[in-house]
């Protein structure tokens, strides 16, 4: 208030006192205001000025509790003067929810708080276009002013009835909060129902989904897991780890064509983000494996190997997938794997497996390679000793299966083979396990049909499950268009911020997305006044 002239300040405060009195049903002298007098007090222009004062107070750097309370008072007056003002409600809701600790102390000292005000404003504010972060903060305030857990649950259930169908994301937030309270009260069945409804309302509600997985993992299908990862991919298509998680799950579920496309996207993303770094094996190896297992993309194995070799790097796994093997730069473990699975040669496999294990005797990988080589030489006792001394992996499960089959334990052997395949269905070791299954009159059947998963995903994302890679600067555009070219001092500035999505994928705006909705505008003013106003 110090920046206003004293006369102007006095006038504003006089009007403010009058507005506040009318809102309480009283005139300053104590007489009751009749309805005609209350209705006659209408001034959009003064309401706008009060809003501007409140906005400056509420958004000043390090706004204090006192400044916030002053802003609330001005906004209440602005709302009384013009009930149709669309700007006042959200700012008043924001201010009324700030400093909840001071509000609690004030309530004890003076019997005053903003619970009813916030509840009323929230009902006026929430619709399909509401800022759900602002609405969520209001719910947190209301719950913070509520006593017991039972009272909190009752309040949330009331709000669910009031806001049903108005905003699915906000409704999902209410359901999630109620589910959390039910979980804290050890009502896990009720909690699961609320979390499921929350996730149905908002598929981007990661917390609700994680709670469903925690409470009833058997009821979450592989399709739902993969859908959740694909939604993460959509939400932030510029995060390598997010995209990689989707790639790995596609590969694990044997959707090799989709996995190959997703790994290719990941390779382009990595090159965009880290143009001076070579593509890491975490991307190019599974990419090549997925291509190898996808008949229409097998030709890409050679292209991937050539791309990697141009960086001066040799990887025998990659060379094997591409059908090339002409470099001596390899470790004993690489050669042991190569002679065990790529070109099976038992004598060389034993030689290199022994060298690999001698070089790294504490490695489960080298132990499993030696165990497998021993089974090929029918040294089952020595192989079993290695298998029992280390954590099982795909290769040790394959070695164990061969021992079990040799001992006539076919049921256990088939189980071990299936376990080995499910560890990494697209690998050379899995290929060998499938061959042994066939020799025993069995066939590997995935727990879930890849075709059914793909069909379910296509219902949500369309036939093209992996989008084309598009740099962020080409995904969307943001512009600020001002209608007037010439302005006079003190006049309103009318402008429109336009955000245009240029990709085929929906543009998701959230706290974890590529674009979180924050827009910065730098103004350059010229003419009688020349000034640059940043941010």
Short mmCIF file of C-alpha atoms in Angstrom, two decimals:
data_model
loop_
_atom_site.label_atom_id
_atom_site.label_comp_id
_atom_site.label_asym_id
_atom_site.label_seq_id
_atom_site.Cartn_x
_atom_site.Cartn_y
_atom_site.Cartn_z
CA UNK A 1 0.00 0.00 0.00
CA UNK A 2 2.98 2.31 0.50
CA UNK A 3 3.35 2.94 -3.22
CA UNK A 4 -0.10 4.56 -3.50
CA UNK A 5 -0.73 8.23 -2.82
CA UNK A 6 -2.30 8.77 0.60
CA UNK A 7 -5.48 10.28 -0.84
CA UNK A 8 -5.92 7.43 -3.29
CA UNK A 9 -5.20 4.92 -0.51
CA UNK A 10 -7.83 6.49 1.69
CA UNK A 11 -10.40 6.36 -1.12
CA UNK A 12 -9.64 2.72 -1.87
CA UNK A 13 -9.88 1.77 1.78
CA UNK A 14 -13.16 3.64 2.17
CA UNK A 15 -14.64 1.74 -0.76
CA UNK A 16 -13.17 -1.48 0.60
CA UNK A 17 -14.73 -0.99 4.03
CA UNK A 18 -18.09 -0.28 2.38
CA UNK A 19 -17.79 -3.43 0.22
CA UNK A 20 -16.87 -5.58 3.18
CA UNK A 21 -19.81 -4.22 5.19
CA UNK A 22 -22.25 -5.03 2.42
CA UNK A 23 -20.85 -8.55 2.16
CA UNK A 24 -21.60 -8.96 5.87
CA UNK A 25 -25.13 -7.60 5.40
CA UNK A 26 -24.37 -4.33 7.22
CA UNK A 27 -23.76 -0.68 6.42
CA UNK A 28 -20.84 1.06 8.13
CA UNK A 29 -23.25 2.70 10.60
CA UNK A 30 -24.52 -0.67 11.76
CA UNK A 31 -27.88 -0.62 9.92
CA UNK A 32 -28.80 -3.69 7.87
CA UNK A 33 -28.35 -3.34 4.13
CA UNK A 34 -31.43 -4.15 2.12
CA UNK A 35 -31.24 -6.19 -1.07
CA UNK A 36 -31.65 -3.17 -3.34
CA UNK A 37 -28.67 -1.42 -1.76
CA UNK A 38 -26.53 -4.56 -2.07
CA UNK A 39 -27.48 -5.07 -5.70
CA UNK A 40 -26.85 -1.41 -6.51
CA UNK A 41 -23.19 -1.74 -5.53
CA UNK A 42 -21.75 -2.92 -8.85
CA UNK A 43 -18.56 -1.64 -10.44
CA UNK A 44 -16.49 -3.87 -12.75
CA UNK A 45 -13.90 -1.10 -13.18
CA UNK A 46 -13.25 -0.74 -9.43
CA UNK A 47 -13.37 -4.54 -9.11
CA UNK A 48 -10.62 -4.77 -11.73
CA UNK A 49 -8.47 -2.23 -9.86
CA UNK A 50 -8.89 -4.17 -6.63
CA UNK A 51 -7.90 -7.35 -8.48
CA UNK A 52 -4.76 -5.65 -9.84
CA UNK A 53 -3.76 -4.48 -6.35
CA UNK A 54 -4.37 -7.98 -4.96
CA UNK A 55 -2.41 -9.56 -7.82
CA UNK A 56 0.63 -7.37 -7.09
CA UNK A 57 0.42 -8.13 -3.37
CA UNK A 58 -0.02 -11.90 -3.83
CA UNK A 59 2.72 -12.24 -6.46
CA UNK A 60 5.34 -9.95 -4.97
CA UNK A 61 8.69 -11.57 -4.22
CA UNK A 62 8.57 -13.43 -0.90
CA UNK A 63 5.00 -12.31 -0.19
CA UNK A 64 4.33 -12.23 3.57
CA UNK A 65 1.34 -13.48 5.50
CA UNK A 66 0.16 -9.89 6.01
CA UNK A 67 0.42 -9.09 2.29
CA UNK A 68 -1.47 -12.28 1.49
CA UNK A 69 -4.26 -11.34 3.90
CA UNK A 70 -4.45 -7.89 2.33
CA UNK A 71 -4.76 -9.55 -1.08
CA UNK A 72 -7.60 -11.73 0.22
CA UNK A 73 -9.45 -8.65 1.47
CA UNK A 74 -9.10 -6.83 -1.86
CA UNK A 75 -10.23 -9.93 -3.76
CA UNK A 76 -13.29 -10.36 -1.54
CA UNK A 77 -14.20 -6.76 -2.27
CA UNK A 78 -13.56 -7.27 -6.00
CA UNK A 79 -15.86 -10.27 -6.02
CA UNK A 80 -18.62 -8.29 -4.28
CA UNK A 81 -18.33 -5.54 -6.88
CA UNK A 82 -18.39 -7.89 -9.87
CA UNK A 83 -19.47 -11.48 -9.29
CA UNK A 84 -18.93 -12.31 -12.97
CA UNK A 85 -15.19 -11.60 -12.93
CA UNK A 86 -13.48 -14.85 -13.97
CA UNK A 87 -10.02 -13.82 -12.73
CA UNK A 88 -10.87 -13.24 -9.09
CA UNK A 89 -11.95 -16.75 -8.08
CA UNK A 90 -8.71 -18.63 -8.90
CA UNK A 91 -6.48 -15.97 -7.32
CA UNK A 92 -8.66 -15.80 -4.21
CA UNK A 93 -8.61 -19.59 -3.99
CA UNK A 94 -4.81 -19.54 -4.25
CA UNK A 95 -4.41 -16.86 -1.57
CA UNK A 96 -6.93 -18.38 0.83
CA UNK A 97 -4.98 -21.65 0.83
CA UNK A 98 -1.63 -20.07 1.60
CA UNK A 99 -0.09 -19.95 5.08
CA UNK A 100 -2.31 -22.75 6.49
CA UNK A 101 -0.29 -22.84 9.74
CA UNK A 102 -1.05 -19.17 10.45
CA UNK A 103 -4.69 -19.78 9.60
CA UNK A 104 -4.84 -22.54 12.18
CA UNK A 105 -3.38 -20.23 14.85
CA UNK A 106 -5.76 -17.46 13.79
CA UNK A 107 -8.70 -19.83 14.10
CA UNK A 108 -7.74 -20.66 17.67
CA UNK A 109 -7.17 -17.00 18.60
CA UNK A 110 -10.08 -15.35 16.81
CA UNK A 111 -12.41 -18.10 15.69
CA UNK A 112 -11.62 -17.31 12.03
CA UNK A 113 -10.46 -19.47 9.14
CA UNK A 114 -11.05 -19.87 5.42
CA UNK A 115 -12.49 -23.41 5.36
CA UNK A 116 -15.99 -22.41 4.19
CA UNK A 117 -14.58 -19.82 1.79
CA UNK A 118 -12.21 -22.31 0.17
CA UNK A 119 -14.90 -24.98 -0.06
CA UNK A 120 -17.30 -22.53 -1.75
CA UNK A 121 -14.66 -21.18 -4.12
CA UNK A 122 -13.58 -24.71 -5.08
CA UNK A 123 -17.14 -25.57 -6.08
CA UNK A 124 -17.33 -22.42 -8.21
CA UNK A 125 -13.93 -22.99 -9.78
CA UNK A 126 -13.74 -26.64 -10.79
CA UNK A 127 -14.84 -27.46 -14.33
CA UNK A 128 -13.24 -29.34 -17.22
CA UNK A 129 -10.72 -26.52 -17.77
CA UNK A 130 -9.70 -26.00 -14.14
CA UNK A 131 -6.04 -25.91 -13.12
CA UNK A 132 -5.90 -29.21 -11.24
CA UNK A 133 -2.79 -28.18 -9.31
CA UNK A 134 -4.65 -25.20 -7.85
CA UNK A 135 -7.67 -27.39 -7.08
CA UNK A 136 -5.44 -30.03 -5.49
CA UNK A 137 -3.80 -27.43 -3.24
CA UNK A 138 -7.29 -26.36 -2.13
CA UNK A 139 -8.15 -29.97 -1.23
CA UNK A 140 -4.91 -30.22 0.76
CA UNK A 141 -5.87 -27.05 2.65
CA UNK A 142 -9.36 -28.36 3.45
CA UNK A 143 -8.01 -31.71 4.64
CA UNK A 144 -5.39 -29.92 6.73
CA UNK A 145 -8.16 -28.00 8.49
CA UNK A 146 -10.11 -31.23 9.15
CA UNK A 147 -9.60 -33.30 12.29
CA UNK A 148 -9.69 -37.09 12.25
CA UNK A 149 -9.08 -39.55 9.41
CA UNK A 150 -12.79 -40.45 9.45
CA UNK A 151 -13.72 -36.77 8.99
CA UNK A 152 -11.24 -36.49 6.13
CA UNK A 153 -12.80 -39.53 4.43
CA UNK A 154 -16.29 -38.06 4.87
CA UNK A 155 -15.16 -34.75 3.36
CA UNK A 156 -13.58 -36.48 0.34
CA UNK A 157 -16.71 -38.58 -0.24
CA UNK A 158 -18.82 -35.41 -0.14
CA UNK A 159 -16.52 -33.77 -2.69
CA UNK A 160 -16.69 -36.83 -4.94
CA UNK A 161 -20.45 -36.37 -5.06
CA UNK A 162 -20.20 -32.64 -5.73
CA UNK A 163 -17.51 -32.84 -8.43
CA UNK A 164 -18.59 -36.07 -10.14
CA UNK A 165 -18.24 -35.71 -13.92
CA UNK A 166 -16.86 -32.15 -13.81
CA UNK A 167 -13.15 -32.87 -14.29
CA UNK A 168 -11.85 -36.47 -14.60
CA UNK A 169 -8.29 -35.59 -13.55
CA UNK A 170 -9.47 -33.79 -10.42
CA UNK A 171 -11.89 -36.61 -9.66
CA UNK A 172 -8.96 -39.04 -9.99
CA UNK A 173 -7.06 -36.91 -7.45
CA UNK A 174 -9.94 -37.14 -4.95
CA UNK A 175 -10.24 -40.91 -5.44
CA UNK A 176 -6.50 -41.35 -4.95
CA UNK A 177 -6.56 -39.39 -1.70
CA UNK A 178 -9.51 -41.41 -0.45
CA UNK A 179 -7.79 -44.66 -1.43
CA UNK A 180 -4.69 -43.59 0.49
CA UNK A 181 -6.74 -42.88 3.62
CA UNK A 182 -8.47 -46.26 3.31
CA UNK A 183 -5.07 -47.93 3.00
CA UNK A 184 -3.86 -46.16 6.14
CA UNK A 185 -6.98 -47.45 7.89
CA UNK A 186 -6.09 -51.03 6.80
CA UNK A 187 -9.09 -51.24 4.45
CA UNK A 188 -7.07 -52.58 1.51
CA UNK A 189 -10.06 -53.88 -0.47
CA UNK A 190 -11.80 -50.49 -0.40
CA UNK A 191 -8.50 -48.78 -1.14
CA UNK A 192 -7.98 -50.97 -4.21
CA UNK A 193 -11.44 -50.05 -5.53
CA UNK A 194 -10.73 -46.32 -5.16
CA UNK A 195 -7.29 -46.61 -6.79
CA UNK A 196 -8.80 -48.55 -9.70
CA UNK A 197 -11.47 -45.87 -10.23
CA UNK A 198 -8.77 -43.21 -9.98
CA UNK A 199 -6.71 -44.89 -12.69
CA UNK A 200 -9.76 -45.35 -14.91
CA UNK A 201 -10.43 -41.60 -14.65
CA UNK A 202 -6.83 -40.61 -15.40
CA UNK A 203 -4.45 -43.04 -17.12
CA UNK A 204 -1.56 -40.70 -16.30
CA UNK A 205 -2.10 -41.19 -12.56
CA UNK A 206 1.12 -43.10 -11.85
CA UNK A 207 0.58 -43.21 -8.09
CA UNK A 208 -2.82 -44.92 -8.42
CA UNK A 209 -1.35 -47.48 -10.84
CA UNK A 210 1.61 -48.21 -8.54
CA UNK A 211 -0.81 -48.84 -5.67
CA UNK A 212 -2.84 -51.24 -7.83
CA UNK A 213 0.35 -53.14 -8.63
CA UNK A 214 1.23 -53.20 -4.93
CA UNK A 215 -2.21 -54.34 -3.74
CA UNK A 216 -3.34 -56.70 -6.51
CA UNK A 217 -0.41 -57.45 -8.86
CA UNK A 218 -2.18 -60.53 -10.24
CA UNK A 219 -5.03 -58.36 -11.52
CA UNK A 220 -2.76 -56.04 -13.53
CA UNK A 221 -2.33 -57.59 -16.95
CA UNK A 222 0.85 -57.41 -19.08
CA UNK A 223 -1.09 -55.21 -21.50
CA UNK A 224 -1.79 -52.72 -18.71
CA UNK A 225 1.88 -52.67 -17.69
CA UNK A 226 2.96 -51.99 -21.24
CA UNK A 227 0.21 -49.41 -21.76
CA UNK A 228 1.42 -47.53 -18.66
CA UNK A 229 4.99 -47.49 -20.03
CA UNK A 230 3.75 -46.30 -23.42
CA UNK A 231 1.84 -43.48 -21.72
CA UNK A 232 5.06 -42.51 -19.93
CA UNK A 233 6.72 -42.51 -23.34
CA UNK A 234 3.98 -40.21 -24.68
CA UNK A 235 4.22 -37.92 -21.67
CA UNK A 236 7.98 -37.41 -21.99
CA UNK A 237 9.26 -38.57 -25.40
CA UNK A 238 12.61 -36.82 -24.78
CA UNK A 239 13.68 -38.90 -21.76
CA UNK A 240 16.00 -41.78 -22.72
CA UNK A 241 15.31 -43.89 -19.62
CA UNK A 242 11.54 -43.59 -20.07
CA UNK A 243 11.73 -44.71 -23.70
CA UNK A 244 14.22 -47.45 -22.83
CA UNK A 245 11.85 -48.91 -20.21
CA UNK A 246 9.18 -49.26 -22.90
CA UNK A 247 11.70 -50.83 -25.30
CA UNK A 248 12.81 -53.43 -22.76
CA UNK A 249 9.27 -54.46 -21.86
CA UNK A 250 8.33 -54.87 -25.53
CA UNK A 251 11.37 -57.09 -26.01
CA UNK A 252 10.58 -59.11 -22.87
CA UNK A 253 7.00 -59.66 -24.09
CA UNK A 254 8.38 -60.76 -27.48
CA UNK A 255 6.90 -57.84 -29.42
CA UNK A 256 10.11 -57.78 -31.41
CA UNK A 257 8.96 -55.58 -34.29
CA UNK A 258 7.64 -52.97 -31.85
CA UNK A 259 10.78 -53.28 -29.71
CA UNK A 260 13.00 -52.82 -32.78
CA UNK A 261 11.14 -49.64 -33.76
CA UNK A 262 11.27 -48.36 -30.18
CA UNK A 263 15.03 -49.01 -29.88
CA UNK A 264 15.56 -47.21 -33.18
CA UNK A 265 13.63 -44.23 -31.76
CA UNK A 266 15.83 -44.45 -28.66
CA UNK A 267 19.00 -44.44 -30.79
CA UNK A 268 17.86 -41.26 -32.58
CA UNK A 269 16.92 -39.64 -29.29
CA UNK A 270 20.32 -40.48 -27.80
CA UNK A 271 22.09 -39.07 -30.85
CA UNK A 272 20.04 -35.87 -30.53
CA UNK A 273 20.68 -35.44 -26.82
CA UNK A 274 24.35 -36.53 -26.86
CA UNK A 275 25.66 -35.84 -30.36
CA UNK A 276 29.33 -36.34 -29.41
CA UNK A 277 28.84 -39.65 -27.54
CA UNK A 278 28.86 -43.12 -29.15
CA UNK A 279 25.67 -45.15 -28.94
CA UNK A 280 25.88 -47.30 -25.76
CA UNK A 281 25.53 -51.12 -25.87
CA UNK A 282 22.41 -50.86 -23.67
CA UNK A 283 20.70 -49.56 -26.80
CA UNK A 284 22.45 -51.13 -29.79
CA UNK A 285 22.64 -54.74 -28.47
CA UNK A 286 18.90 -55.19 -27.66
CA UNK A 287 18.06 -53.19 -30.79
CA UNK A 288 20.01 -55.66 -32.90
CA UNK A 289 18.52 -58.64 -31.02
CA UNK A 290 15.00 -57.33 -31.63
CA UNK A 291 15.77 -56.87 -35.33
CA UNK A 292 17.24 -60.39 -35.48
CA UNK A 293 13.96 -61.77 -34.08
CA UNK A 294 11.80 -59.66 -36.39
CA UNK A 295 12.01 -61.16 -39.92
CA UNK A 296 11.10 -57.88 -41.64
CA UNK A 297 13.92 -56.05 -39.85
CA UNK A 298 16.78 -58.56 -39.88
CA UNK A 299 18.61 -56.54 -42.54
CA UNK A 300 19.10 -53.80 -39.96
CA UNK A 301 21.42 -56.00 -37.86
CA UNK A 302 24.20 -55.40 -40.40
CA UNK A 303 23.46 -51.66 -40.52
CA UNK A 304 23.65 -51.41 -36.73
CA UNK A 305 26.95 -53.33 -36.64
CA UNK A 306 28.44 -51.10 -39.32
CA UNK A 307 27.30 -47.95 -37.52
CA UNK A 308 28.90 -49.11 -34.27
CA UNK A 309 32.12 -50.33 -35.94
CA UNK A 310 32.59 -46.90 -37.54
CA UNK A 311 33.07 -45.52 -34.03
CA UNK A 312 36.05 -47.86 -33.61
CA UNK A 313 34.17 -50.20 -31.30
CA UNK A 314 33.90 -53.96 -31.77
CA UNK A 315 31.24 -56.08 -30.08
CA UNK A 316 31.17 -59.79 -30.86
CA UNK A 317 27.51 -60.03 -29.86
CA UNK A 318 26.66 -57.43 -32.46
CA UNK A 319 28.92 -58.98 -35.06
CA UNK A 320 27.35 -62.40 -34.45
CA UNK A 321 23.86 -61.01 -34.94
CA UNK A 322 24.92 -59.36 -38.17
CA UNK A 323 26.68 -62.51 -39.40
CA UNK A 324 30.17 -61.04 -39.24
CA UNK A 325 33.10 -62.13 -37.08
CA UNK A 326 36.44 -60.85 -38.25
CA UNK A 327 38.05 -59.06 -35.33
CA UNK A 328 40.38 -60.43 -32.66
CA UNK A 329 39.41 -57.70 -30.16
CA UNK A 330 37.33 -59.81 -27.78
CA UNK A 331 37.42 -61.13 -24.22
CA UNK A 332 37.51 -64.80 -23.15
CA UNK A 333 33.89 -64.48 -21.97
CA UNK A 334 32.86 -63.20 -25.41
CA UNK A 335 34.56 -66.16 -27.10
CA UNK A 336 33.14 -68.62 -24.58
CA UNK A 337 29.65 -67.33 -25.36
CA UNK A 338 30.37 -67.36 -29.09
CA UNK A 339 31.57 -71.00 -29.17
CA UNK A 340 28.80 -72.15 -26.84
CA UNK A 341 25.87 -70.60 -28.72
CA UNK A 342 26.66 -68.82 -31.99
CA UNK A 343 28.88 -71.48 -33.60
CA UNK A 344 28.72 -74.43 -31.17
CA UNK A 345 32.19 -75.97 -30.92
CA UNK A 346 32.41 -77.89 -27.58
CA UNK A 347 36.21 -78.11 -27.38
CA UNK A 348 36.75 -74.41 -28.04
CA UNK A 349 33.79 -73.57 -25.82
CA UNK A 350 35.40 -75.49 -22.93
CA UNK A 351 38.77 -73.88 -23.56
CA UNK A 352 37.46 -70.32 -23.57
CA UNK A 353 34.94 -70.93 -20.77
CA UNK A 354 37.79 -72.14 -18.52
CA UNK A 355 39.82 -69.04 -19.39
CA UNK A 356 36.89 -66.73 -18.73
CA UNK A 357 36.15 -68.35 -15.35
CA UNK A 358 39.84 -68.26 -14.35
CA UNK A 359 39.96 -64.56 -15.20
CA UNK A 360 36.79 -63.79 -13.19
CA UNK A 361 35.92 -66.67 -10.82
CA UNK A 362 33.33 -64.63 -8.87
CA UNK A 363 31.15 -63.86 -11.87
CA UNK A 364 27.81 -65.70 -12.24
CA UNK A 365 28.14 -65.19 -16.02
CA UNK A 366 31.53 -66.88 -16.41
CA UNK A 367 30.44 -69.65 -14.02
CA UNK A 368 27.29 -70.30 -16.07
CA UNK A 369 29.26 -70.34 -19.34
CA UNK A 370 31.62 -72.94 -17.89
CA UNK A 371 28.70 -74.95 -16.46
CA UNK A 372 27.03 -75.04 -19.86
CA UNK A 373 30.29 -76.06 -21.56
CA UNK A 374 30.68 -78.87 -19.00
CA UNK A 375 27.20 -80.21 -19.80
CA UNK A 376 28.18 -80.39 -23.47
CA UNK A 377 31.12 -82.53 -22.41
CA UNK A 378 28.79 -84.57 -20.14
CA UNK A 379 30.64 -83.54 -17.00
CA UNK A 380 27.36 -83.09 -15.14
CA UNK A 381 28.66 -83.29 -11.58
CA UNK A 382 31.16 -80.44 -12.07
CA UNK A 383 28.53 -78.40 -13.91
CA UNK A 384 26.03 -78.91 -11.08
CA UNK A 385 28.57 -77.72 -8.53
CA UNK A 386 29.00 -74.43 -10.40
CA UNK A 387 25.24 -73.99 -10.85
CA UNK A 388 24.59 -74.44 -7.13
CA UNK A 389 27.31 -71.98 -6.07
CA UNK A 390 26.03 -68.99 -8.04
CA UNK A 391 22.83 -67.07 -8.59
CA UNK A 392 20.89 -68.56 -11.48
CA UNK A 393 20.70 -66.79 -14.83
CA UNK A 394 19.53 -67.76 -18.28
CA UNK A 395 22.60 -69.83 -19.20
CA UNK A 396 22.79 -71.66 -15.86
CA UNK A 397 19.06 -72.50 -16.15
CA UNK A 398 19.77 -73.94 -19.60
CA UNK A 399 22.66 -76.01 -18.21
CA UNK A 400 20.47 -77.20 -15.31
CA UNK A 401 17.72 -78.23 -17.74
CA UNK A 402 20.13 -80.44 -19.67
CA UNK A 403 21.27 -82.14 -16.46
CA UNK A 404 17.68 -82.73 -15.36
CA UNK A 405 16.73 -84.17 -18.76
CA UNK A 406 19.78 -86.41 -18.72
CA UNK A 407 18.72 -87.71 -15.29
CA UNK A 408 15.23 -88.46 -16.58
CA UNK A 409 13.53 -85.61 -14.73
CA UNK A 410 11.66 -84.37 -17.78
CA UNK A 411 9.06 -82.24 -15.99
CA UNK A 412 11.73 -80.29 -14.09
CA UNK A 413 13.88 -80.07 -17.22
CA UNK A 414 11.02 -78.59 -19.25
CA UNK A 415 10.35 -76.07 -16.46
CA UNK A 416 14.01 -75.02 -16.42
CA UNK A 417 14.01 -74.62 -20.21
CA UNK A 418 10.90 -72.44 -20.09
CA UNK A 419 12.49 -70.39 -17.31
CA UNK A 420 15.63 -69.93 -19.38
CA UNK A 421 13.65 -68.75 -22.40
CA UNK A 422 11.52 -66.31 -20.38
CA UNK A 423 14.70 -64.68 -19.00
CA UNK A 424 15.51 -63.32 -22.46
CA UNK A 425 13.30 -64.83 -25.19
CA UNK A 426 15.21 -63.29 -28.11
CA UNK A 427 18.74 -64.43 -27.25
CA UNK A 428 20.87 -67.19 -28.79
CA UNK A 429 20.63 -69.09 -25.49
CA UNK A 430 16.82 -68.94 -25.70
CA UNK A 431 17.04 -70.15 -29.29
CA UNK A 432 19.02 -73.18 -28.09
CA UNK A 433 16.51 -73.81 -25.28
CA UNK A 434 13.63 -73.76 -27.77
CA UNK A 435 15.50 -76.28 -29.89
CA UNK A 436 15.92 -78.64 -26.90
CA UNK A 437 12.22 -78.24 -26.09
CA UNK A 438 11.35 -79.29 -29.63
CA UNK A 439 13.65 -82.33 -29.33
CA UNK A 440 11.58 -83.35 -26.31
CA UNK A 441 8.27 -82.89 -28.07
CA UNK A 442 7.47 -79.57 -26.39
CA UNK A 443 7.01 -76.00 -27.59
CA UNK A 444 7.56 -72.75 -25.75
CA UNK A 445 4.28 -70.95 -25.17
CA UNK A 446 4.58 -67.39 -23.77
CA UNK A 447 2.56 -66.67 -20.64
CA UNK A 448 0.73 -63.97 -22.60
CA UNK A 449 0.18 -63.90 -26.34
CA UNK A 450 2.20 -61.10 -27.97
CA UNK A 451 -0.56 -60.72 -30.57
CA UNK A 452 -3.22 -60.09 -27.92
CA UNK A 453 -1.00 -57.50 -26.20
CA UNK A 454 -0.39 -55.77 -29.51
CA UNK A 455 -4.12 -55.72 -30.28
CA UNK A 456 -4.91 -54.18 -26.89
CA UNK A 457 -2.25 -51.51 -27.34
CA UNK A 458 -3.48 -50.73 -30.85
CA UNK A 459 -6.92 -49.96 -29.42
CA UNK A 460 -5.34 -47.13 -27.39
CA UNK A 461 -2.44 -45.94 -29.54
CA UNK A 462 -3.39 -46.96 -33.07
CA UNK A 463 -1.62 -49.34 -35.42
CA UNK A 464 1.66 -47.43 -35.25
CA UNK A 465 2.68 -48.19 -31.67
CA UNK A 466 5.98 -46.29 -31.86
CA UNK A 467 5.87 -42.65 -33.01
CA UNK A 468 8.41 -41.14 -35.36
CA UNK A 469 11.26 -39.34 -33.64
CA UNK A 470 10.71 -35.58 -33.82
CA UNK A 471 13.04 -33.05 -32.13
CA UNK A 472 11.27 -31.01 -29.43
CA UNK A 473 11.56 -27.76 -31.37
CA UNK A 474 9.50 -29.39 -34.13
CA UNK A 475 6.92 -31.06 -31.87
CA UNK A 476 5.07 -27.89 -30.93
CA UNK A 477 5.25 -24.14 -31.26
CA UNK A 478 4.44 -21.36 -28.82
CA UNK A 479 3.61 -17.82 -29.89
CA UNK A 480 2.41 -14.64 -28.20
CA UNK A 481 0.29 -12.44 -30.46
CA UNK A 482 -0.58 -8.89 -29.43
CA UNK A 483 -3.58 -7.32 -31.15
CA UNK A 484 -2.41 -3.71 -30.89
CA UNK A 485 0.81 -2.44 -32.41
CA UNK A 486 0.63 0.93 -30.63
CA UNK A 487 -0.18 1.35 -26.95
CA UNK A 488 -0.87 4.32 -24.73
CA UNK A 489 0.37 4.40 -21.15
CA UNK A 490 -2.03 2.74 -18.71
CA UNK A 491 -4.10 1.04 -21.43
CA UNK A 492 -4.81 -2.67 -21.40
CA UNK A 493 -2.58 -5.03 -23.36
CA UNK A 494 -4.61 -7.71 -25.09
CA UNK A 495 -2.71 -10.75 -26.28
CA UNK A 496 -3.14 -14.45 -26.97
CA UNK A 497 -0.67 -17.22 -26.13
CA UNK A 498 -1.01 -19.95 -28.74
CA UNK A 499 0.43 -23.45 -28.26
CA UNK A 500 0.22 -25.65 -31.36
CA UNK A 501 0.94 -29.39 -31.30
CA UNK A 502 2.68 -30.34 -34.54
CA UNK A 503 3.13 -34.08 -33.92
CA UNK A 504 0.68 -36.94 -34.38
CA UNK A 505 1.00 -37.78 -30.68
CA UNK A 506 -1.07 -35.89 -28.09
CA UNK A 507 0.91 -33.21 -26.27
CA UNK A 508 0.69 -34.08 -22.58
CA UNK A 509 1.24 -31.24 -20.12
CA UNK A 510 2.11 -32.32 -16.57
CA UNK A 511 4.78 -31.94 -13.90
CA UNK A 512 6.76 -34.82 -15.45
CA UNK A 513 6.19 -34.16 -19.14
CA UNK A 514 8.52 -32.78 -21.78
CA UNK A 515 6.55 -29.49 -21.75
CA UNK A 516 5.27 -28.64 -18.30
CA UNK A 517 3.13 -25.68 -19.36
CA UNK A 518 5.49 -22.91 -18.25
CA UNK A 519 5.71 -20.04 -20.75
CA UNK A 520 8.14 -17.12 -20.41
CA UNK A 521 7.50 -13.86 -22.24
CA UNK A 522 10.19 -11.17 -22.65
CA UNK A 523 8.70 -7.79 -23.61
CA UNK A 524 10.57 -5.15 -25.63
CA UNK A 525 8.85 -1.75 -25.43
CA UNK A 526 9.85 1.07 -27.76
CA UNK A 527 8.56 4.57 -28.44
CA UNK A 528 8.19 7.21 -25.75
CA UNK A 529 9.29 4.50 -23.33
CA UNK A 530 12.17 2.21 -24.31
CA UNK A 531 12.62 -0.77 -22.04
CA UNK A 532 13.23 -4.51 -22.07
CA UNK A 533 11.23 -6.43 -19.48
CA UNK A 534 12.50 -10.00 -19.12
CA UNK A 535 10.47 -12.86 -17.76
#
